[in-house]
PDB file of C-alpha atoms and ligand atoms in Angstrom:
ATOM      1  CA  MET A   8      48.825   9.586   9.456  1.00 48.00           C
ATOM      2  CA  ASN A   9      50.780  13.011   9.025  1.00 50.00           C
ATOM      3  CA  LYS A  10      50.824  14.128   5.392  1.00 90.00           C
ATOM      4  CA  SER A  11      53.919  16.265   5.216  1.00 96.00           C
ATOM      5  CA  LEU A  12      56.444  16.527   7.748  1.00 97.00           C
ATOM      6  CA  LYS A  13      59.486  18.951   8.250  1.00 98.00           C
ATOM      7  CA  ILE A  14      62.973  17.552   9.877  1.00 98.00           C
ATOM      8  CA  PHE A  15      66.240  18.531  10.902  1.00 98.00           C
ATOM      9  CA  ALA A  16      69.068  16.461   9.589  1.00 98.00           C
ATOM     10  CA  PRO A  17      72.370  16.764  11.590  1.00 98.00           C
ATOM     11  CA  ALA A  18      75.447  17.077  10.523  1.00 98.00           C
ATOM     12  CA  THR A  19      78.018  13.985  11.694  1.00 98.00           C
ATOM     13  CA  VAL A  20      81.534  13.481  12.209  1.00 98.00           C
ATOM     14  CA  ALA A  21      83.021   9.895  11.236  1.00 98.00           C
ATOM     15  CA  ASN A  22      86.146   7.641  11.655  1.00 98.00           C
ATOM     16  CA  LEU A  23      86.511   9.569  14.904  1.00 98.00           C
ATOM     17  CA  SER A  24      90.574   9.465  14.144  1.00 98.00           C
ATOM     18  CA  CYS A  25      90.693   5.346  15.130  1.00 98.00           C
ATOM     19  CA  GLY A  26      87.895   4.042  13.228  1.00 98.00           C
ATOM     20  CA  PHE A  27      87.705   4.085   9.382  1.00 97.00           C
ATOM     21  CA  ASP A  28      84.459   3.655   7.940  1.00 97.00           C
ATOM     22  CA  VAL A  29      83.281   2.009  11.301  1.00 98.00           C
ATOM     23  CA  LEU A  30      82.994   4.754  13.589  1.00 98.00           C
ATOM     24  CA  GLY A  31      80.720   7.874  13.936  1.00 98.00           C
ATOM     25  CA  CYS A  32      79.127  10.633  16.069  1.00 98.00           C
ATOM     26  CA  CYS A  33      75.799  13.034  15.719  1.00 98.00           C
ATOM     27  CA  LEU A  34      76.466  16.523  15.999  1.00 98.00           C
ATOM     28  CA  ASP A  35      73.680  18.782  17.453  1.00 97.00           C
ATOM     29  CA  THR A  36      73.361  22.361  16.725  1.00 89.00           C
ATOM     30  CA  VAL A  37      74.724  21.970  12.875  1.00 94.00           C
ATOM     31  CA  GLY A  38      72.276  20.236  10.204  1.00 97.00           C
ATOM     32  CA  ASP A  39      69.999  20.926   7.480  1.00 97.00           C
ATOM     33  CA  GLU A  40      65.847  21.136   7.082  1.00 98.00           C
ATOM     34  CA  MET A  41      64.008  19.010   5.008  1.00 98.00           C
ATOM     35  CA  VAL A  42      60.579  19.292   4.205  1.00 98.00           C
ATOM     36  CA  VAL A  43      58.998  15.417   3.392  1.00 98.00           C
ATOM     37  CA  SER A  44      55.518  14.695   1.807  1.00 97.00           C
ATOM     38  CA  LEU A  45      53.769  12.226   0.784  1.00 97.00           C
ATOM     39  CA  THR A  46      51.641  12.666  -2.278  1.00 95.00           C
ATOM     40  CA  SER A  47      49.144  10.751  -4.419  1.00 91.00           C
ATOM     41  CA  GLU A  48      50.847  10.471  -7.640  1.00 92.00           C
ATOM     42  CA  PRO A  49      53.533   7.556  -6.688  1.00 94.00           C
ATOM     43  CA  GLY A  50      57.443   8.009  -7.476  1.00 95.00           C
ATOM     44  CA  VAL A  51      59.335  10.442  -5.902  1.00 97.00           C
ATOM     45  CA  THR A  52      60.118  13.941  -6.630  1.00 97.00           C
ATOM     46  CA  ILE A  53      62.628  16.908  -5.711  1.00 97.00           C
ATOM     47  CA  THR A  54      61.188  19.986  -6.192  1.00 97.00           C
ATOM     48  CA  LYS A  55      63.513  22.378  -3.894  1.00 97.00           C
ATOM     49  CA  ILE A  56      66.901  22.735  -3.341  1.00 97.00           C
ATOM     50  CA  GLU A  57      67.887  25.601  -1.389  1.00 97.00           C
ATOM     51  CA  GLY A  58      71.733  26.816   0.254  1.00 96.00           C
ATOM     52  CA  ALA A  59      73.157  23.787  -2.729  1.00 94.00           C
ATOM     53  CA  ASP A  60      73.545  23.657  -5.963  1.00 93.00           C
ATOM     54  CA  LEU A  61      72.691  20.420  -5.911  1.00 95.00           C
ATOM     55  CA  PRO A  62      70.357  17.975  -8.840  1.00 96.00           C
ATOM     56  CA  MET A  63      66.923  17.732  -8.498  1.00 96.00           C
ATOM     57  CA  GLU A  64      66.500  14.448 -10.751  1.00 97.00           C
ATOM     58  CA  THR A  65      65.680  11.650  -8.091  1.00 96.00           C
ATOM     59  CA  HIS A  66      68.247   9.641  -9.436  1.00 96.00           C
ATOM     60  CA  LYS A  67      71.045  11.602  -9.312  1.00 97.00           C
ATOM     61  CA  ASN A  68      70.368  12.958  -5.826  1.00 97.00           C
ATOM     62  CA  VAL A  69      71.190  11.314  -2.724  1.00 97.00           C
ATOM     63  CA  ALA A  70      68.148  11.527  -1.018  1.00 98.00           C
ATOM     64  CA  GLY A  71      66.090  10.838  -4.338  1.00 98.00           C
ATOM     65  CA  VAL A  72      67.953   7.118  -4.428  1.00 98.00           C
ATOM     66  CA  ALA A  73      67.497   6.830  -0.735  1.00 98.00           C
ATOM     67  CA  VAL A  74      63.792   6.663  -0.644  1.00 98.00           C
ATOM     68  CA  GLU A  75      63.747   5.002  -3.592  1.00 97.00           C
ATOM     69  CA  ALA A  76      65.718   2.310  -2.098  1.00 97.00           C
ATOM     70  CA  LEU A  77      63.627   2.243   0.820  1.00 98.00           C
ATOM     71  CA  LEU A  78      60.062   2.293  -1.454  1.00 97.00           C
ATOM     72  CA  LYS A  79      61.898  -1.250  -3.523  1.00 96.00           C
ATOM     73  CA  SER A  80      61.532  -2.458   0.377  1.00 96.00           C
ATOM     74  CA  TYR A  81      57.824  -1.014   0.689  1.00 96.00           C
ATOM     75  CA  ASN A  82      54.999  -3.023  -0.648  1.00 84.00           C
ATOM     76  CA  GLU A  83      53.284  -0.458  -1.493  1.00 90.00           C
ATOM     77  CA  ALA A  84      52.926   2.542  -4.555  1.00 92.00           C
ATOM     78  CA  ILE A  85      53.650   5.409  -2.366  1.00 94.00           C
ATOM     79  CA  GLY A  86      54.302   8.598  -3.736  1.00 96.00           C
ATOM     80  CA  VAL A  87      56.756  11.463  -2.269  1.00 97.00           C
ATOM     81  CA  ASN A  88      57.842  14.946  -2.412  1.00 97.00           C
ATOM     82  CA  ILE A  89      61.252  16.345  -0.930  1.00 98.00           C
ATOM     83  CA  GLU A  90      62.288  19.480  -0.200  1.00 98.00           C
ATOM     84  CA  ILE A  91      65.606  20.421   0.891  1.00 98.00           C
ATOM     85  CA  TYR A  92      67.094  23.234   3.070  1.00 98.00           C
ATOM     86  CA  LYS A  93      71.401  22.819   2.797  1.00 97.00           C
ATOM     87  CA  ASN A  94      73.294  24.325   5.320  1.00 95.00           C
ATOM     88  CA  ILE A  95      75.764  21.806   5.377  1.00 95.00           C
ATOM     89  CA  LYS A  96      78.352  22.511   2.543  1.00 91.00           C
ATOM     90  CA  ALA A  97      78.892  19.292   0.291  1.00 89.00           C
ATOM     91  CA  GLY A  98      82.277  18.487   0.701  1.00 88.00           C
ATOM     92  CA  SER A  99      82.404  19.972   4.087  1.00 92.00           C
ATOM     93  CA  GLY A 100      83.888  16.515   5.581  1.00 94.00           C
ATOM     94  CA  ILE A 101      80.898  16.608   7.759  1.00 96.00           C
ATOM     95  CA  GLY A 102      77.985  14.333   6.689  1.00 96.00           C
ATOM     96  CA  SER A 103      76.396  16.631   3.430  1.00 96.00           C
ATOM     97  CA  SER A 104      74.956  13.900   1.695  1.00 96.00           C
ATOM     98  CA  ALA A 105      74.510  11.399   4.694  1.00 97.00           C
ATOM     99  CA  ALA A 106      72.651  14.399   6.013  1.00 98.00           C
ATOM    100  CA  SER A 107      70.199  14.209   3.103  1.00 98.00           C
ATOM    101  CA  SER A 108      69.906  10.253   2.943  1.00 98.00           C
ATOM    102  CA  ALA A 109      69.570  10.088   6.430  1.00 98.00           C
ATOM    103  CA  GLY A 110      67.059  12.561   7.074  1.00 98.00           C
ATOM    104  CA  ALA A 111      64.966  11.687   3.638  1.00 98.00           C
ATOM    105  CA  VAL A 112      64.477   7.706   4.776  1.00 98.00           C
ATOM    106  CA  TRP A 113      63.977   8.528   8.284  1.00 98.00           C
ATOM    107  CA  ALA A 114      61.055  11.449   7.327  1.00 98.00           C
ATOM    108  CA  VAL A 115      59.566   8.756   4.522  1.00 98.00           C
ATOM    109  CA  ASN A 116      59.697   6.161   7.602  1.00 98.00           C
ATOM    110  CA  HIS A 117      57.589   8.188  10.018  1.00 97.00           C
ATOM    111  CA  LEU A 118      55.188   9.350   7.242  1.00 97.00           C
ATOM    112  CA  LEU A 119      54.526   5.575   6.729  1.00 96.00           C
ATOM    113  CA  ASN A 120      54.513   4.972  10.878  1.00 95.00           C
ATOM    114  CA  ASN A 121      57.657   3.234  10.885  1.00 97.00           C
ATOM    115  CA  PRO A 122      57.696   0.120   9.084  1.00 97.00           C
ATOM    116  CA  PHE A 123      61.409  -0.089   9.004  1.00 98.00           C
ATOM    117  CA  THR A 124      63.687  -0.059  12.024  1.00 97.00           C
ATOM    118  CA  LYS A 125      65.931   2.853  12.293  1.00 96.00           C
ATOM    119  CA  HIS A 126      68.728  -0.322  11.654  1.00 95.00           C
ATOM    120  CA  GLN A 127      66.744  -0.886   8.204  1.00 97.00           C
ATOM    121  CA  LEU A 128      66.765   2.468   7.547  1.00 98.00           C
ATOM    122  CA  VAL A 129      71.284   2.706   7.301  1.00 98.00           C
ATOM    123  CA  ALA A 130      70.764   0.220   4.869  1.00 98.00           C
ATOM    124  CA  PHE A 131      68.471   2.456   2.693  1.00 98.00           C
ATOM    125  CA  ALA A 132      70.710   5.609   3.038  1.00 98.00           C
ATOM    126  CA  MET A 133      73.697   4.020   2.437  1.00 98.00           C
ATOM    127  CA  GLU A 134      72.441   3.903  -1.166  1.00 97.00           C
ATOM    128  CA  GLY A 135      72.509   8.068  -1.098  1.00 97.00           C
ATOM    129  CA  GLU A 136      76.382   7.513   0.139  1.00 95.00           C
ATOM    130  CA  LYS A 137      77.070   4.901  -2.501  1.00 95.00           C
ATOM    131  CA  LEU A 138      76.179   7.831  -4.932  1.00 95.00           C
ATOM    132  CA  ALA A 139      77.871  10.672  -3.784  1.00 92.00           C
ATOM    133  CA  SER A 140      81.445   8.853  -3.146  1.00 87.00           C
ATOM    134  CA  GLY A 141      81.100   5.592  -4.567  1.00 88.00           C
ATOM    135  CA  ASN A 142      81.645   3.640  -1.734  1.00 88.00           C
ATOM    136  CA  ALA A 143      78.080   2.722   0.404  1.00 93.00           C
ATOM    137  CA  HIS A 144      80.049   3.773   3.370  1.00 95.00           C
ATOM    138  CA  ALA A 145      77.469   4.124   6.785  1.00 98.00           C
ATOM    139  CA  ASP A 146      79.437   5.995   9.192  1.00 98.00           C
ATOM    140  CA  ASN A 147      77.603   9.440   8.320  1.00 98.00           C
ATOM    141  CA  VAL A 148      74.612   7.578   8.046  1.00 98.00           C
ATOM    142  CA  ALA A 149      73.815   5.344  11.448  1.00 98.00           C
ATOM    143  CA  PRO A 150      75.281   8.136  13.689  1.00 98.00           C
ATOM    144  CA  ALA A 151      72.970  10.761  11.802  1.00 98.00           C
ATOM    145  CA  LEU A 152      69.580   8.340  12.079  1.00 98.00           C
ATOM    146  CA  LEU A 153      70.738   6.046  15.415  1.00 98.00           C
ATOM    147  CA  GLY A 154      72.041   9.686  17.357  1.00 98.00           C
ATOM    148  CA  GLY A 155      75.027   9.485  19.282  1.00 98.00           C
ATOM    149  CA  PHE A 156      77.671   7.791  18.305  1.00 98.00           C
ATOM    150  CA  THR A 157      77.712   4.373  16.292  1.00 98.00           C
ATOM    151  CA  LEU A 158      80.307   1.087  15.930  1.00 98.00           C
ATOM    152  CA  VAL A 159      79.472  -0.252  11.949  1.00 98.00           C
ATOM    153  CA  ARG A 160      80.948  -3.778  13.477  1.00 98.00           C
ATOM    154  CA  SER A 161      80.265  -5.233  10.263  1.00 98.00           C
ATOM    155  CA  TYR A 162      79.416  -4.321   6.173  1.00 98.00           C
ATOM    156  CA  ASN A 163      78.276  -7.707   5.651  1.00 96.00           C
ATOM    157  CA  PRO A 164      76.248  -8.912   6.661  1.00 97.00           C
ATOM    158  CA  LEU A 165      75.326  -5.098   7.733  1.00 97.00           C
ATOM    159  CA  ASP A 166      75.823  -4.830  12.150  1.00 98.00           C
ATOM    160  CA  VAL A 167      75.397  -1.677  13.743  1.00 98.00           C
ATOM    161  CA  ILE A 168      75.554  -1.287  17.554  1.00 98.00           C
ATOM    162  CA  LYS A 169      74.963   2.365  19.215  1.00 98.00           C
ATOM    163  CA  LEU A 170      77.197   3.465  21.963  1.00 98.00           C
ATOM    164  CA  ASN A 171      76.919   5.268  25.074  1.00 98.00           C
ATOM    165  CA  THR A 172      77.821   9.076  24.991  1.00 98.00           C
ATOM    166  CA  PRO A 173      79.059  10.725  27.894  1.00 98.00           C
ATOM    167  CA  LYS A 174      77.400  13.595  28.667  1.00 96.00           C
ATOM    168  CA  ASP A 175      80.150  15.850  28.954  1.00 98.00           C
ATOM    169  CA  LEU A 176      81.595  15.423  25.491  1.00 98.00           C
ATOM    170  CA  MET A 177      81.516  18.472  23.097  1.00 98.00           C
ATOM    171  CA  MET A 178      82.499  18.491  19.740  1.00 98.00           C
ATOM    172  CA  THR A 179      84.673  21.476  18.344  1.00 98.00           C
ATOM    173  CA  VAL A 180      85.066  21.576  14.708  1.00 98.00           C
ATOM    174  CA  ILE A 181      86.192  23.898  12.014  1.00 98.00           C
ATOM    175  CA  HIS A 182      84.892  23.961   8.529  1.00 96.00           C
ATOM    176  CA  PRO A 183      87.836  25.389   6.003  1.00 96.00           C
ATOM    177  CA  GLN A 184      86.305  26.667   3.205  1.00 94.00           C
ATOM    178  CA  ILE A 185      87.439  24.288   0.501  1.00 90.00           C
ATOM    179  CA  GLU A 186      86.022  21.152  -1.207  1.00 84.00           C
ATOM    180  CA  VAL A 187      87.444  17.650  -0.677  1.00 84.00           C
ATOM    181  CA  LYS A 188      85.589  15.349  -2.558  1.00 85.00           C
ATOM    182  CA  THR A 189      85.933  12.170  -0.495  1.00 83.00           C
ATOM    183  CA  SER A 190      86.331  10.365  -3.289  1.00 83.00           C
ATOM    184  CA  ASP A 191      89.136  11.658  -3.761  1.00 86.00           C
ATOM    185  CA  SER A 192      90.121  11.804  -0.205  1.00 89.00           C
ATOM    186  CA  ARG A 193      89.735   7.779  -0.371  1.00 89.00           C
ATOM    187  CA  SER A 194      92.206   7.691  -3.891  1.00 89.00           C
ATOM    188  CA  VAL A 195      95.106   8.912  -1.518  1.00 91.00           C
ATOM    189  CA  ILE A 196      94.396   6.118   1.129  1.00 93.00           C
ATOM    190  CA  LYS A 197      96.719   2.322   0.647  1.00 93.00           C
ATOM    191  CA  HIS A 198      94.953  -0.466   0.656  1.00 92.00           C
ATOM    192  CA  ASN A 199      97.168  -2.677   2.292  1.00 96.00           C
ATOM    193  CA  VAL A 200      98.186  -1.878   6.166  1.00 96.00           C
ATOM    194  CA  SER A 201     101.079  -3.523   8.217  1.00 98.00           C
ATOM    195  CA  LEU A 202     100.491  -5.229  10.876  1.00 98.00           C
ATOM    196  CA  LYS A 203     102.223  -3.138  13.289  1.00 98.00           C
ATOM    197  CA  LYS A 204      99.885  -0.284  12.791  1.00 98.00           C
ATOM    198  CA  ALA A 205      96.819  -2.792  12.489  1.00 98.00           C
ATOM    199  CA  ILE A 206      97.291  -3.437  16.038  1.00 98.00           C
ATOM    200  CA  GLN A 207      97.788   0.154  17.054  1.00 98.00           C
ATOM    201  CA  GLN A 208      94.730   0.986  15.184  1.00 98.00           C
ATOM    202  CA  TRP A 209      92.425  -2.177  16.809  1.00 98.00           C
ATOM    203  CA  GLY A 210      93.572  -1.216  20.088  1.00 98.00           C
ATOM    204  CA  ASN A 211      92.642   2.671  19.922  1.00 98.00           C
ATOM    205  CA  VAL A 212      88.923   1.357  18.706  1.00 98.00           C
ATOM    206  CA  GLY A 213      88.308  -0.649  21.110  1.00 98.00           C
ATOM    207  CA  GLY A 214      89.895   1.630  23.575  1.00 98.00           C
ATOM    208  CA  LEU A 215      87.691   4.312  21.927  1.00 98.00           C
ATOM    209  CA  VAL A 216      84.630   2.416  22.868  1.00 98.00           C
ATOM    210  CA  ALA A 217      85.501   1.458  26.510  1.00 98.00           C
ATOM    211  CA  GLY A 218      86.154   4.623  26.854  1.00 98.00           C
ATOM    212  CA  LEU A 219      82.793   6.077  25.990  1.00 98.00           C
ATOM    213  CA  PHE A 220      81.114   3.333  27.531  1.00 98.00           C
ATOM    214  CA  THR A 221      82.735   3.739  31.039  1.00 98.00           C
ATOM    215  CA  GLU A 222      82.708   7.045  30.342  1.00 98.00           C
ATOM    216  CA  ASP A 223      86.825   7.686  31.009  1.00 98.00           C
ATOM    217  CA  TYR A 224      87.302  10.703  29.111  1.00 98.00           C
ATOM    218  CA  GLN A 225      91.064  10.439  29.233  1.00 98.00           C
ATOM    219  CA  LEU A 226      90.897   6.885  27.889  1.00 98.00           C
ATOM    220  CA  ILE A 227      88.796   8.328  24.770  1.00 98.00           C
ATOM    221  CA  GLY A 228      91.463  10.990  24.651  1.00 98.00           C
ATOM    222  CA  ARG A 229      94.302   8.494  24.384  1.00 98.00           C
ATOM    223  CA  SER A 230      92.801   6.270  21.822  1.00 98.00           C
ATOM    224  CA  LEU A 231      91.280   9.190  19.723  1.00 98.00           C
ATOM    225  CA  GLU A 232      94.806   8.414  17.378  1.00 98.00           C
ATOM    226  CA  ASP A 233      95.077   7.733  13.814  1.00 98.00           C
ATOM    227  CA  VAL A 234      98.171   5.731  12.365  1.00 98.00           C
ATOM    228  CA  ILE A 235      96.466   4.854   9.054  1.00 98.00           C
ATOM    229  CA  ILE A 236      94.442   7.535   7.265  1.00 97.00           C
ATOM    230  CA  GLU A 237      95.479  10.335   8.688  1.00 97.00           C
ATOM    231  CA  PRO A 238      99.196  10.461   7.759  1.00 96.00           C
ATOM    232  CA  LEU A 239      98.299   9.837   4.191  1.00 96.00           C
ATOM    233  CA  ARG A 240      94.945  12.534   4.166  1.00 95.00           C
ATOM    234  CA  SER A 241      96.266  15.422   6.666  1.00 95.00           C
ATOM    235  CA  ILE A 242      98.272  16.615   3.564  1.00 92.00           C
ATOM    236  CA  LEU A 243      95.181  17.769   1.715  1.00 92.00           C
ATOM    237  CA  ILE A 244      94.050  20.111   4.970  1.00 95.00           C
ATOM    238  CA  PRO A 245      95.622  23.744   5.608  1.00 95.00           C
ATOM    239  CA  GLU A 246      97.293  24.168   8.667  1.00 96.00           C
ATOM    240  CA  PHE A 247      96.295  20.367   9.734  1.00 97.00           C
ATOM    241  CA  GLU A 248      99.280  20.038  11.981  1.00 98.00           C
ATOM    242  CA  ALA A 249      99.121  23.375  13.769  1.00 98.00           C
ATOM    243  CA  VAL A 250      95.552  22.921  14.723  1.00 98.00           C
ATOM    244  CA  LYS A 251      95.840  19.873  16.822  1.00 98.00           C
ATOM    245  CA  GLU A 252      98.545  20.494  18.409  1.00 98.00           C
ATOM    246  CA  ALA A 253      96.478  24.028  19.386  1.00 98.00           C
ATOM    247  CA  ALA A 254      93.941  22.629  20.364  1.00 98.00           C
ATOM    248  CA  ILE A 255      95.225  19.418  22.269  1.00 98.00           C
ATOM    249  CA  SER A 256      97.474  21.995  24.189  1.00 98.00           C
ATOM    250  CA  LYS A 257      94.186  23.849  25.005  1.00 98.00           C
ATOM    251  CA  GLY A 258      93.194  21.100  26.782  1.00 98.00           C
ATOM    252  CA  ALA A 259      91.358  18.781  23.587  1.00 98.00           C
ATOM    253  CA  LEU A 260      90.820  15.216  24.609  1.00 98.00           C
ATOM    254  CA  GLY A 261      91.560  14.526  20.999  1.00 98.00           C
ATOM    255  CA  CYS A 262      91.873  15.908  17.603  1.00 98.00           C
ATOM    256  CA  GLY A 263      91.700  14.298  13.722  1.00 98.00           C
ATOM    257  CA  ILE A 264      90.036  14.776  11.058  1.00 98.00           C
ATOM    258  CA  SER A 265      86.202  14.935  10.389  1.00 98.00           C
ATOM    259  CA  GLY A 266      85.310  12.343   7.499  1.00 96.00           C
ATOM    260  CA  SER A 267      87.687  12.226   4.667  1.00 94.00           C
ATOM    261  CA  GLY A 268      87.859  16.451   5.487  1.00 94.00           C
ATOM    262  CA  PRO A 269      88.796  19.141   5.491  1.00 96.00           C
ATOM    263  CA  SER A 270      87.127  20.023   7.759  1.00 97.00           C
ATOM    264  CA  ILE A 271      89.217  18.957  11.416  1.00 98.00           C
ATOM    265  CA  PHE A 272      87.489  17.857  14.695  1.00 98.00           C
ATOM    266  CA  ALA A 273      88.303  17.635  18.421  1.00 98.00           C
ATOM    267  CA  LEU A 274      86.629  16.230  21.243  1.00 98.00           C
ATOM    268  CA  SER A 275      86.973  17.835  24.520  1.00 98.00           C
ATOM    269  CA  LYS A 276      85.622  17.714  27.737  1.00 98.00           C
ATOM    270  CA  GLY A 277      82.529  20.195  29.129  1.00 98.00           C
ATOM    271  CA  GLU A 278      81.678  23.319  27.221  1.00 98.00           C
ATOM    272  CA  GLU A 279      84.066  26.010  28.140  1.00 98.00           C
ATOM    273  CA  THR A 280      87.057  24.147  26.990  1.00 98.00           C
ATOM    274  CA  ALA A 281      85.440  23.439  24.041  1.00 98.00           C
ATOM    275  CA  ASN A 282      84.970  26.934  23.883  1.00 98.00           C
ATOM    276  CA  ILE A 283      88.363  27.839  24.346  1.00 98.00           C
ATOM    277  CA  VAL A 284      89.435  25.010  21.453  1.00 98.00           C
ATOM    278  CA  ALA A 285      87.267  26.971  18.743  1.00 98.00           C
ATOM    279  CA  ASN A 286      89.104  30.026  20.059  1.00 98.00           C
ATOM    280  CA  THR A 287      92.868  28.873  19.767  1.00 98.00           C
ATOM    281  CA  ILE A 288      91.758  26.878  16.365  1.00 98.00           C
ATOM    282  CA  ARG A 289      90.344  30.342  15.145  1.00 98.00           C
ATOM    283  CA  GLU A 290      93.670  32.470  15.643  1.00 97.00           C
ATOM    284  CA  VAL A 291      95.580  29.109  13.697  1.00 97.00           C
ATOM    285  CA  TYR A 292      93.391  29.931  11.183  1.00 97.00           C
ATOM    286  CA  ASN A 293      93.266  33.279  11.279  1.00 96.00           C
ATOM    287  CA  LYS A 294      96.565  33.539   9.769  1.00 94.00           C
ATOM    288  CA  THR A 295      95.454  31.277   6.578  1.00 93.00           C
ATOM    289  CA  GLY A 296      93.778  34.447   5.366  1.00 93.00           C
ATOM    290  CA  LEU A 297      91.163  31.241   4.240  1.00 95.00           C
ATOM    291  CA  GLU A 298      87.730  31.656   4.762  1.00 96.00           C
ATOM    292  CA  PHE A 299      86.350  28.901   7.624  1.00 97.00           C
ATOM    293  CA  ASP A 300      83.419  28.377  10.014  1.00 95.00           C
ATOM    294  CA  ILE A 301      83.463  26.848  13.632  1.00 97.00           C
ATOM    295  CA  HIS A 302      80.579  24.959  15.528  1.00 97.00           C
ATOM    296  CA  VAL A 303      80.957  23.804  18.796  1.00 98.00           C
ATOM    297  CA  SER A 304      77.976  21.185  19.805  1.00 97.00           C
ATOM    298  CA  LYS A 305      77.178  18.588  22.081  1.00 97.00           C
ATOM    299  CA  ILE A 306      76.776  15.388  20.922  1.00 98.00           C
ATOM    300  CA  ASN A 307      73.179  15.031  19.487  1.00 98.00           C
ATOM    301  CA  ASN A 308      72.406  11.622  21.067  1.00 98.00           C
ATOM    302  CA  GLU A 309      68.833  11.449  19.893  1.00 97.00           C
ATOM    303  CA  GLY A 310      69.641  11.918  15.835  1.00 98.00           C
ATOM    304  CA  ILE A 311      66.974  13.587  13.439  1.00 98.00           C
ATOM    305  CA  LYS A 312      64.263  15.437  14.666  1.00 97.00           C
ATOM    306  CA  ILE A 313      60.728  16.843  13.818  1.00 97.00           C
ATOM    307  CA  LEU A 314      60.722  20.370  13.743  1.00 97.00           C
ATOM    308  CA  SER A 315      56.881  20.535  12.425  1.00 94.00           C
ATOM    309  CA  HIS A 316      54.021  18.825  11.149  1.00 88.00           C
TER     310      HIS A 316
HETATM  311  N1  HSE B 402      84.589   7.055   6.153  1.00 94.14           N
HETATM  312  C1  HSE B 402      84.362   7.901   5.303  1.00 94.14           C
HETATM  313  C2  HSE B 402      85.387   8.134   4.533  1.00 94.14           C
HETATM  314  C3  HSE B 402      83.823   8.879   5.781  1.00 94.14           C
HETATM  315  O1  HSE B 402      86.348   8.559   5.253  1.00 94.14           O
HETATM  316  O2  HSE B 402      85.959   8.473   3.321  1.00 94.14           O
HETATM  317  C4  HSE B 402      83.579  10.392   4.452  1.00 94.14           C
HETATM  318  O3  HSE B 402      82.568  11.152   5.194  1.00 94.14           O
END
């Protein structure tokens, strides 16, 4: 059994417009690194966090609580040490907390010779999400753990389905350097939805899932529409409408808020279009005077990856 593992814990884009709390996908070039080790002293410790100001106390850290949830279901006293090297900024909307909690449970499971399935790991990692935002949503941790696109068909009981990844799909993400806390952007959402909007939304969820499986890029594009959450949250994101209009005018299939924002994602067919979309979004944001990062990534169908033993 290997005692220590260095992994890549990917960023993820949740919701994908129409699928609030149920749809998400995994990125390839953006993510954190973590070193996870089994130790002789039972219990979970976090001894290093670089790149972010996050709590080192196990019960206050998303990776710590996720691993504690896993160990509770594992009937042996195990010691785990975690080092976290953050590249994904907290409050960016590309699954920063999910990368840490999913990465930590995945690595511990691997070091223990995989006693749990990836689907079981989703439930442990959700404990980290609960700590981060007050809500145990799975639409970031599921794609981080399973790779590709995932659908949470049900939360109770938890039923997560891995979808198909059309090979030419590319993601462009802009991250304006302002922090929007998931808990804040969840507080602007209304809890009642009109039947008319619900019909539109679940039509789009079905359309997106069908489009992913049939690799029908135009259907994917038509389905990337959010009539429920986006109108309420987009006001928190500077130039959201201008970015969306510019991205679609340059050939993006669709564009929306990444997770709870402030990042904005655009899906395109092919790398060339994804880069053109990145350039046009950059032009829009250059005028704002705000700092921002732009990422272009293919969809990571594998999820978390081992960097070294
Ligand atoms: N589905 C969650 C939300 C994702 O939109 O609040 C948070 O990244």
